[in-house]
mmCIF file of C-alpha atoms and ligand atoms in Angstrom:
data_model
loop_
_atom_site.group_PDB
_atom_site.id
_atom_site.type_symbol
_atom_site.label_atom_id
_atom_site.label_comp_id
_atom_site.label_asym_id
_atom_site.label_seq_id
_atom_site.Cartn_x
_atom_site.Cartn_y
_atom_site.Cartn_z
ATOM 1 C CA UNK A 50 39.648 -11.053 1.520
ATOM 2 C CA UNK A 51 41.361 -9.089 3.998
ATOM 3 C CA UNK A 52 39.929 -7.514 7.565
ATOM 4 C CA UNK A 53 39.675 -3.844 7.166
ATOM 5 C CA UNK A 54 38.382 -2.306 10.737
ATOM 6 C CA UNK A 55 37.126 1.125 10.448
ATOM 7 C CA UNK A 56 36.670 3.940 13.639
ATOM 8 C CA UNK A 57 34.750 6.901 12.647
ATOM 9 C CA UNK A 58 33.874 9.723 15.066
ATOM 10 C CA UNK A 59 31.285 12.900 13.803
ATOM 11 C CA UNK A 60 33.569 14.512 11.026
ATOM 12 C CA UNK A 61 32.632 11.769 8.632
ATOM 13 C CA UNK A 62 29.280 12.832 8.815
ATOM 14 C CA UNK A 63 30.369 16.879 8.932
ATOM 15 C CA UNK A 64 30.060 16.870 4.972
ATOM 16 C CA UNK A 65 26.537 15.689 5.516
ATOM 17 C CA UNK A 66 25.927 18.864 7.657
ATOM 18 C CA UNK A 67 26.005 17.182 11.156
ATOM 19 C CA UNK A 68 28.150 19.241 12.726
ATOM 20 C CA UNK A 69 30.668 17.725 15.151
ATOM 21 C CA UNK A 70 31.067 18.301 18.642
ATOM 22 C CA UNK A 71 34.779 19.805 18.897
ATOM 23 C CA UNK A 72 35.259 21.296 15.862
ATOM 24 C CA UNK A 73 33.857 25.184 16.367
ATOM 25 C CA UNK A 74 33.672 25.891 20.252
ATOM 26 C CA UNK A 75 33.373 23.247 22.493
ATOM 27 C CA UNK A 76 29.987 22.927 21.975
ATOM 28 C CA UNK A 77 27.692 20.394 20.895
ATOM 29 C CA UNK A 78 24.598 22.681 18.475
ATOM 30 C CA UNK A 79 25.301 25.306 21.233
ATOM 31 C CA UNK A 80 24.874 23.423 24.691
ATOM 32 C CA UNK A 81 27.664 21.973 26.668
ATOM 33 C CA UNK A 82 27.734 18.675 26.469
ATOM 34 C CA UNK A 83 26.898 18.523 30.513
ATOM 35 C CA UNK A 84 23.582 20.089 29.928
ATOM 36 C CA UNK A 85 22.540 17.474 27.309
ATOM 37 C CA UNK A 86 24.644 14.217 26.982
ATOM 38 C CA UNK A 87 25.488 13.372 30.953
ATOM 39 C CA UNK A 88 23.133 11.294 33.707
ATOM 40 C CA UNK A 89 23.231 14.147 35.827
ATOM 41 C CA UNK A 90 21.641 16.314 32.975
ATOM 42 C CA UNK A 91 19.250 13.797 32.498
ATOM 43 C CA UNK A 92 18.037 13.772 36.326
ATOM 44 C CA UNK A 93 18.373 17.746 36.071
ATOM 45 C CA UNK A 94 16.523 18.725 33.303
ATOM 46 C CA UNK A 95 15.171 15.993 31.626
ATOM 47 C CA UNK A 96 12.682 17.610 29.595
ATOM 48 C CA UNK A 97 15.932 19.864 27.789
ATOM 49 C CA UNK A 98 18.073 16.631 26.757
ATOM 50 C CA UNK A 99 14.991 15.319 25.265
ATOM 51 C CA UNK A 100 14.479 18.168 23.232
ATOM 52 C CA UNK A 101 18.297 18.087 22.459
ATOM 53 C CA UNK A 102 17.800 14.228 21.044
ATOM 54 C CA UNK A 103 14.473 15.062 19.045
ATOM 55 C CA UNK A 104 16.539 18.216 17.525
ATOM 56 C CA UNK A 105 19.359 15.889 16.186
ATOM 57 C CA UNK A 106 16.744 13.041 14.979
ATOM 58 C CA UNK A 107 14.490 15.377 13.038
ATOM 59 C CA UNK A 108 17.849 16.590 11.383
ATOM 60 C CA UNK A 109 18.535 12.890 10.886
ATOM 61 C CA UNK A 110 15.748 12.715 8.762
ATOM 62 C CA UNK A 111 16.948 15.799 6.351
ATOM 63 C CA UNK A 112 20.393 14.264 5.969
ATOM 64 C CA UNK A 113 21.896 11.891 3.624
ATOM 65 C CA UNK A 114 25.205 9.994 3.810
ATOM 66 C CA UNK A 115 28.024 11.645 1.762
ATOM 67 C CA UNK A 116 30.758 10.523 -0.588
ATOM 68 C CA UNK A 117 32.725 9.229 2.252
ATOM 69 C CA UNK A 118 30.191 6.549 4.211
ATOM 70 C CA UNK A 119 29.748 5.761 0.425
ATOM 71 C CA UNK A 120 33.464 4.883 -0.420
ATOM 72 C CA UNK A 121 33.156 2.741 2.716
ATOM 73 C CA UNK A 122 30.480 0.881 2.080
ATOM 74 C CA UNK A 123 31.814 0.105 -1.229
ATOM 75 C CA UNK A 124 35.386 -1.145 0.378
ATOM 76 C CA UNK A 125 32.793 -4.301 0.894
ATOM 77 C CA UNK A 126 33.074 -5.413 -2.574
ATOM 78 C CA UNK A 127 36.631 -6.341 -2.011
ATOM 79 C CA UNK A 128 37.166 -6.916 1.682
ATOM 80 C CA UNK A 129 35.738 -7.298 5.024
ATOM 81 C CA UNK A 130 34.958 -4.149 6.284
ATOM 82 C CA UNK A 131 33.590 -3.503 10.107
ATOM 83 C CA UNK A 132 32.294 -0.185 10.751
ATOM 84 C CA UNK A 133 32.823 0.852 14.926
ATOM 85 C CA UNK A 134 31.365 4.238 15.102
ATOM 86 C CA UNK A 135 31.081 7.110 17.290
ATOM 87 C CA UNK A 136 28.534 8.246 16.289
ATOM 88 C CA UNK A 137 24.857 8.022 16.882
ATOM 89 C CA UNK A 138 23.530 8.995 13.190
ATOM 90 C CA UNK A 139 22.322 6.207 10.973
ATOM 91 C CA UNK A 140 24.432 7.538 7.895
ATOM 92 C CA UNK A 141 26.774 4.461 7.183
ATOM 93 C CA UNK A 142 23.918 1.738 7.284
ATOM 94 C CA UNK A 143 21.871 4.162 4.927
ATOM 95 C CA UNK A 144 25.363 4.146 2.897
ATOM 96 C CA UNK A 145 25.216 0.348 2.506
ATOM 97 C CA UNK A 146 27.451 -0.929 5.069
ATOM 98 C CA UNK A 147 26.238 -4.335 6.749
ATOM 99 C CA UNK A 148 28.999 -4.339 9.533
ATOM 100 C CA UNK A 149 27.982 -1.520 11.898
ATOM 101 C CA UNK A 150 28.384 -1.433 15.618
ATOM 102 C CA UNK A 151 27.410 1.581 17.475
ATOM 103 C CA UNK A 152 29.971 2.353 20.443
ATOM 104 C CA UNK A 153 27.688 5.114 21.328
ATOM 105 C CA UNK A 154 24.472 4.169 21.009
ATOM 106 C CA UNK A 155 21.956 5.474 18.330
ATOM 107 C CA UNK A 156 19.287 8.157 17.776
ATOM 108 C CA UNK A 157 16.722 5.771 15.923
ATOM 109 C CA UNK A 158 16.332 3.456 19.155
ATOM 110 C CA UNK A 159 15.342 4.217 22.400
ATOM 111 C CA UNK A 160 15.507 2.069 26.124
ATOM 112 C CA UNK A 161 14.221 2.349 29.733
ATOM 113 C CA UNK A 162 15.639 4.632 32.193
ATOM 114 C CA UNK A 163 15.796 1.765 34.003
ATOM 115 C CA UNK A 164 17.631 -0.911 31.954
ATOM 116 C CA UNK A 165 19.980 -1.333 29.391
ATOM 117 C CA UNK A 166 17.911 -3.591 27.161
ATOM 118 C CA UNK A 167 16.176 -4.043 25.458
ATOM 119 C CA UNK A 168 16.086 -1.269 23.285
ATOM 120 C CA UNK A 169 12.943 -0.081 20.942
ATOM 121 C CA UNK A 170 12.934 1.692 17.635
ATOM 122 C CA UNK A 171 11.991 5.440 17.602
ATOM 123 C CA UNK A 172 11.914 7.714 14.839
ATOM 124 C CA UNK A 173 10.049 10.522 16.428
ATOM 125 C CA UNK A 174 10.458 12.853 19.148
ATOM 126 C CA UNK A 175 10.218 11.029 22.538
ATOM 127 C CA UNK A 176 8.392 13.208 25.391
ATOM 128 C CA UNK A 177 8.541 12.536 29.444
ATOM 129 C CA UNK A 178 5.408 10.446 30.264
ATOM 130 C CA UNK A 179 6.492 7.929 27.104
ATOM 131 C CA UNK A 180 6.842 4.721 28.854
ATOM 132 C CA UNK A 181 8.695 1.140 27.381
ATOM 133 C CA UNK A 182 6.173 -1.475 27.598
ATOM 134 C CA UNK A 183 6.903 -2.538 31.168
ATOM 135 C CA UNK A 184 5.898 1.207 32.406
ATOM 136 C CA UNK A 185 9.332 2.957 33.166
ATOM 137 C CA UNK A 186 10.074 6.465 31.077
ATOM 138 C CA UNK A 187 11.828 5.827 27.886
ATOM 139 C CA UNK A 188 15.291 7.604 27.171
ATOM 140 C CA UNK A 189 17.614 8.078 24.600
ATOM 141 C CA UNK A 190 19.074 5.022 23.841
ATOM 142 C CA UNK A 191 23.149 6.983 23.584
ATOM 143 C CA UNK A 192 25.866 6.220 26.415
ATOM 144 C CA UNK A 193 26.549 9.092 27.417
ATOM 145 C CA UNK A 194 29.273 10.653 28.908
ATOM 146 C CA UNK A 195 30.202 8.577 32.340
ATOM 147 C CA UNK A 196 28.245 5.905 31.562
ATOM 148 C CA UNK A 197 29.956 2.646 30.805
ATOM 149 C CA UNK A 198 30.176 1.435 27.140
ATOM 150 C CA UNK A 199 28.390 -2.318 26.871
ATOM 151 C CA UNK A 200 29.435 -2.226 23.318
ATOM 152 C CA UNK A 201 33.230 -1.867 24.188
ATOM 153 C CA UNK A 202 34.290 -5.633 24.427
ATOM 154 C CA UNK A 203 32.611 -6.728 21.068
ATOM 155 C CA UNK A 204 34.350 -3.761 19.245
ATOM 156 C CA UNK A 205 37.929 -4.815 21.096
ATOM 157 C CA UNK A 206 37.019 -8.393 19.599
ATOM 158 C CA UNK A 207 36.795 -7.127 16.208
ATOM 159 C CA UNK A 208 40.262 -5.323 16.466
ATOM 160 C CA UNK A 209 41.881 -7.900 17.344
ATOM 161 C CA UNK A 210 42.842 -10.019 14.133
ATOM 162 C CA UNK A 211 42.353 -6.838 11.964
ATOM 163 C CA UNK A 212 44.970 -6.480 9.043
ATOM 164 C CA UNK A 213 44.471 -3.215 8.550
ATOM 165 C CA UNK A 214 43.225 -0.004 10.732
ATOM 166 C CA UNK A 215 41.363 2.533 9.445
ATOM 167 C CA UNK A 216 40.417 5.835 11.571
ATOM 168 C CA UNK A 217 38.717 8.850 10.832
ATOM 169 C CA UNK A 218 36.792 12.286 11.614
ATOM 170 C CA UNK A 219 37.717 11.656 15.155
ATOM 171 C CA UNK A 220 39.643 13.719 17.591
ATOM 172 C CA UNK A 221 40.979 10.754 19.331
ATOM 173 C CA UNK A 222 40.123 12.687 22.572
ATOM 174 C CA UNK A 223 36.612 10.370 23.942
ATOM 175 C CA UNK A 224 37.634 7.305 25.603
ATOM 176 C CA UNK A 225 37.661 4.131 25.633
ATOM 177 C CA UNK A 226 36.697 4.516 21.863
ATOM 178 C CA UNK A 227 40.072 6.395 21.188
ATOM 179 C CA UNK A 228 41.896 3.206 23.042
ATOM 180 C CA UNK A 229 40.519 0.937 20.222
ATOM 181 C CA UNK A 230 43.833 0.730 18.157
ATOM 182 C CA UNK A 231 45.411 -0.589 21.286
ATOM 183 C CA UNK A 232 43.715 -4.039 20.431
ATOM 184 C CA UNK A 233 44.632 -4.390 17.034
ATOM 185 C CA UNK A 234 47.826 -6.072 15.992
ATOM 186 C CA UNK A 235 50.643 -3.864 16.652
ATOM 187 C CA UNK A 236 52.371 -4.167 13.275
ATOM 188 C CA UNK A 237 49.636 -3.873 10.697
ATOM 189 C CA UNK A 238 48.866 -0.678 8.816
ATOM 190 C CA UNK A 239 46.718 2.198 10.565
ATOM 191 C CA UNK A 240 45.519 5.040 8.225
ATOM 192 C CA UNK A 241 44.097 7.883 9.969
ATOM 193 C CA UNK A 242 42.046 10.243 7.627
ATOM 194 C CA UNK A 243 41.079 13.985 9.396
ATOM 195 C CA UNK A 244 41.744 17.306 8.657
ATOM 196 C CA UNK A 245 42.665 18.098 11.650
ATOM 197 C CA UNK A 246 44.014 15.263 13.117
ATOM 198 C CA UNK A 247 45.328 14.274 16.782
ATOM 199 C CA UNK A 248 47.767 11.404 17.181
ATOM 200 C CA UNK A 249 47.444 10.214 20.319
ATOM 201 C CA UNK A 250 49.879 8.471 22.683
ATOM 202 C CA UNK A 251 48.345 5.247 21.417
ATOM 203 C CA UNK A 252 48.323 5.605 17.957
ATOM 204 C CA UNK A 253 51.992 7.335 18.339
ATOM 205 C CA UNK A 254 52.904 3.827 19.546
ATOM 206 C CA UNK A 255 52.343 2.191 16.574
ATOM 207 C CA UNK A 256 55.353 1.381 13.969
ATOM 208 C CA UNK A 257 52.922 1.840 10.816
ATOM 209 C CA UNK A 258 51.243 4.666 10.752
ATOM 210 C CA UNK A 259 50.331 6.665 7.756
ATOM 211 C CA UNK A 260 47.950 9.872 8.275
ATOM 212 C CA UNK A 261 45.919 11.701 5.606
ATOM 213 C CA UNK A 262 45.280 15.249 6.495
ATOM 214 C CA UNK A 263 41.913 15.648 4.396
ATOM 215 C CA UNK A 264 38.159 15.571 4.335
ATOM 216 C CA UNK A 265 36.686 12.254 4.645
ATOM 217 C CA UNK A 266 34.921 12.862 0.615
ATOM 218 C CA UNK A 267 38.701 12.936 -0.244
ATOM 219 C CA UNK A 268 40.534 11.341 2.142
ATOM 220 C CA UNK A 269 38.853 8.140 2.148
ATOM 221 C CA UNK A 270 39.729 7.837 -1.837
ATOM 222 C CA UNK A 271 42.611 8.854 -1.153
ATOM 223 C CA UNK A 272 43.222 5.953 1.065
ATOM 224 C CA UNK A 273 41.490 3.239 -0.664
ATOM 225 C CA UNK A 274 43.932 4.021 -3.731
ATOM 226 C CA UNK A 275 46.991 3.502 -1.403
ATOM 227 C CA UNK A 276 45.999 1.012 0.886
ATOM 228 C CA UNK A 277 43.804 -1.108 -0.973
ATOM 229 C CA UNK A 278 44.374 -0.799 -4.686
ATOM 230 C CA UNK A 279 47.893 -0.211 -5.060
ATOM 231 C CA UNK A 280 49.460 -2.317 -3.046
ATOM 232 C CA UNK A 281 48.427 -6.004 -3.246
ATOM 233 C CA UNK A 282 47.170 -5.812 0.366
HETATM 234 P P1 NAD B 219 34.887 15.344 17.630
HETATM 235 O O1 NAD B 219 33.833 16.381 17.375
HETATM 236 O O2 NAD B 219 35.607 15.359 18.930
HETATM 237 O O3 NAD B 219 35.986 15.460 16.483
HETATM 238 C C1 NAD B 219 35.573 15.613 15.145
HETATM 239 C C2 NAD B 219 36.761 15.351 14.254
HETATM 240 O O4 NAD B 219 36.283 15.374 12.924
HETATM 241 C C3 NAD B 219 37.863 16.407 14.377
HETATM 242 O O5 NAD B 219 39.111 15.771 14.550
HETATM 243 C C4 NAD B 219 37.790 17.135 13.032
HETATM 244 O O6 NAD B 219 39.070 17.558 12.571
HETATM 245 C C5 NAD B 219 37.225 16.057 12.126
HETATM 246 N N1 NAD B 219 36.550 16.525 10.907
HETATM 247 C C6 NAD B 219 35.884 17.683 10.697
HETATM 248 N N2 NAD B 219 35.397 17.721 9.431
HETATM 249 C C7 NAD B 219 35.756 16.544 8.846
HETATM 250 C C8 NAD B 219 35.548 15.990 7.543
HETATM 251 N N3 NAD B 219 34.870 16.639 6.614
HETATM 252 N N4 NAD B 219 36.057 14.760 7.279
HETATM 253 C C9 NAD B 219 36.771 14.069 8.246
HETATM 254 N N5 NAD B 219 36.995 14.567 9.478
HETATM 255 C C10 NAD B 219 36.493 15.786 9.775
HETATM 256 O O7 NAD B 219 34.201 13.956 17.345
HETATM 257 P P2 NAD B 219 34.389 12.525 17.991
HETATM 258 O O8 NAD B 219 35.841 12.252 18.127
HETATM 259 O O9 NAD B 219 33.542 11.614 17.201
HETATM 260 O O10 NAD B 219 33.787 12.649 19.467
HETATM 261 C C11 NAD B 219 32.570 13.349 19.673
HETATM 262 C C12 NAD B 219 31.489 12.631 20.446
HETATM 263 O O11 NAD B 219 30.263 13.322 20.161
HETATM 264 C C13 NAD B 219 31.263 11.191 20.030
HETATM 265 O O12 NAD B 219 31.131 10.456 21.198
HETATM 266 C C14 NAD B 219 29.937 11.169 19.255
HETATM 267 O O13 NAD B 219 29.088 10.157 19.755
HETATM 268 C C15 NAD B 219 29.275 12.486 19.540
HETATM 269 N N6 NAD B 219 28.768 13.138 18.284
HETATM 270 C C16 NAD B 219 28.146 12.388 17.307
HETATM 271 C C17 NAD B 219 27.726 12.979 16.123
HETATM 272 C C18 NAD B 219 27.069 12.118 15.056
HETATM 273 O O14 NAD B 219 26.512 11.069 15.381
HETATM 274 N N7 NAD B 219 27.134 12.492 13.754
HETATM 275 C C19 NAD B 219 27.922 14.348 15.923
HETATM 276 C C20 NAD B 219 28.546 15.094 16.946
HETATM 277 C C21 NAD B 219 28.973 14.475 18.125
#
């Protein structure tokens, strides 16, 4: 069994009707990202991000994983597959993957404003006087933007005896996740799947890269037929 590590970013969950952040306007479900997904927008207005974060978790619930977290989950049969994702939906566990780790952090938990951890399930909307059990207001548990990324050196771990790279439905535009590939072995395969995508400098770097200009529903296919099946990788 071979080491497949996988980066996705929001347009593998687009076909599930999550819309992604860059894709339209710049905007994330019409609100800069600023207003809703910054520390200063939480000390602002606290009372609009959490009705930003209850908006995407009820949609959560009306979602299902599509063809593409599917044919990923399914790459388990035949390899080790480990899932870093961008995004904060639940979609590839409810697909069947068991290897999932959140760069991000995730709608269905929730944390202190205080602390980091620990972290507490929530699958309903979350509301200023909501306190974690040792009496400090709960938050979303996401990083968001300027906040540091605790998940970063176990996902840089993972890339690092990978034998093969998978990206996709990322622009390759938030860091540190788009500086993953950078600790990955420089000579294996990388596969980026997007239909719009955006080699960056790092990912320009590398000798072996192959990218498939598609949907994730037929990219992904598309990908496991070259990578995986055809070959005797
Ligand atoms: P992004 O919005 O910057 O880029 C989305 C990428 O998906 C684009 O390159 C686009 O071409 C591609 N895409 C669109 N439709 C696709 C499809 N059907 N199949 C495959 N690819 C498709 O997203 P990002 O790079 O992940 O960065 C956005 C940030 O916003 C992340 O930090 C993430 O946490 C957050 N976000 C998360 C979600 C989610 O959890 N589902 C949704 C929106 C934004």
């Amino acid at each position: 069994m071979k080491k497949i590590v996988v980066l996705t970013g929001a347009g593998i969950s687009a076909e599930s009707g999550i819309k992604t952040f860059r894709d339209a306007d710049g905007l994330w479900e019409n609100h800069r990202l600023e207003e809703v997904a910054t520390p200063e927008a939480w000390r602002r207005n606290p009372e609009l991000v959490l009705r930003f974060y209850n908006e995407r978790r009820r949609q959560l619930h009306t979602v299902r994983p599509n063809e593409g977290h599917l044919a990923l989950a399914a790459l388990e049969k035949h390899h080790r597959v480990h899932i870093i994702t961008q995004n904060v939906d639940d979609l590839h566990e409810r697909a069947g993957s068991t290897s999932v780790l959140h760069l991000h952090g995730e709608l269905l938990k929730a944390r202190s404003e205080r602390h980091e951890h620990p972290s507490y399930p929530c699958t309903g909307d979350l509301a200023l006087g909501d306190l974690c059990p040792k009496g400090t207001q709960l938050r979303p548990d996401i990083v968001w933007f300027g906040e540091a990324v605790p998940m970063l050196e176990r996902a840089a771990d993972l890339c690092e005896d990978a034998d093969l790279f998978l990206i996709v439905g990322t622009s390759l535009q938030v860091y540190p996740a788009a500086n993953l590939m950078k600790y990955a072995p420089w000579h294996i395969p990388f596969y980026y799947v997007d239909p719009n995508p955006q080699v960056n400098v790092i990912l320009a770097a590398m000798p072996n890269v192959r990218v498939i200009a598609e949907k994730a529903s037929t990219g992904i296919p598309k990908f496991v037929q070259e990578a995986v099946k055809a070959t005797d990788f």
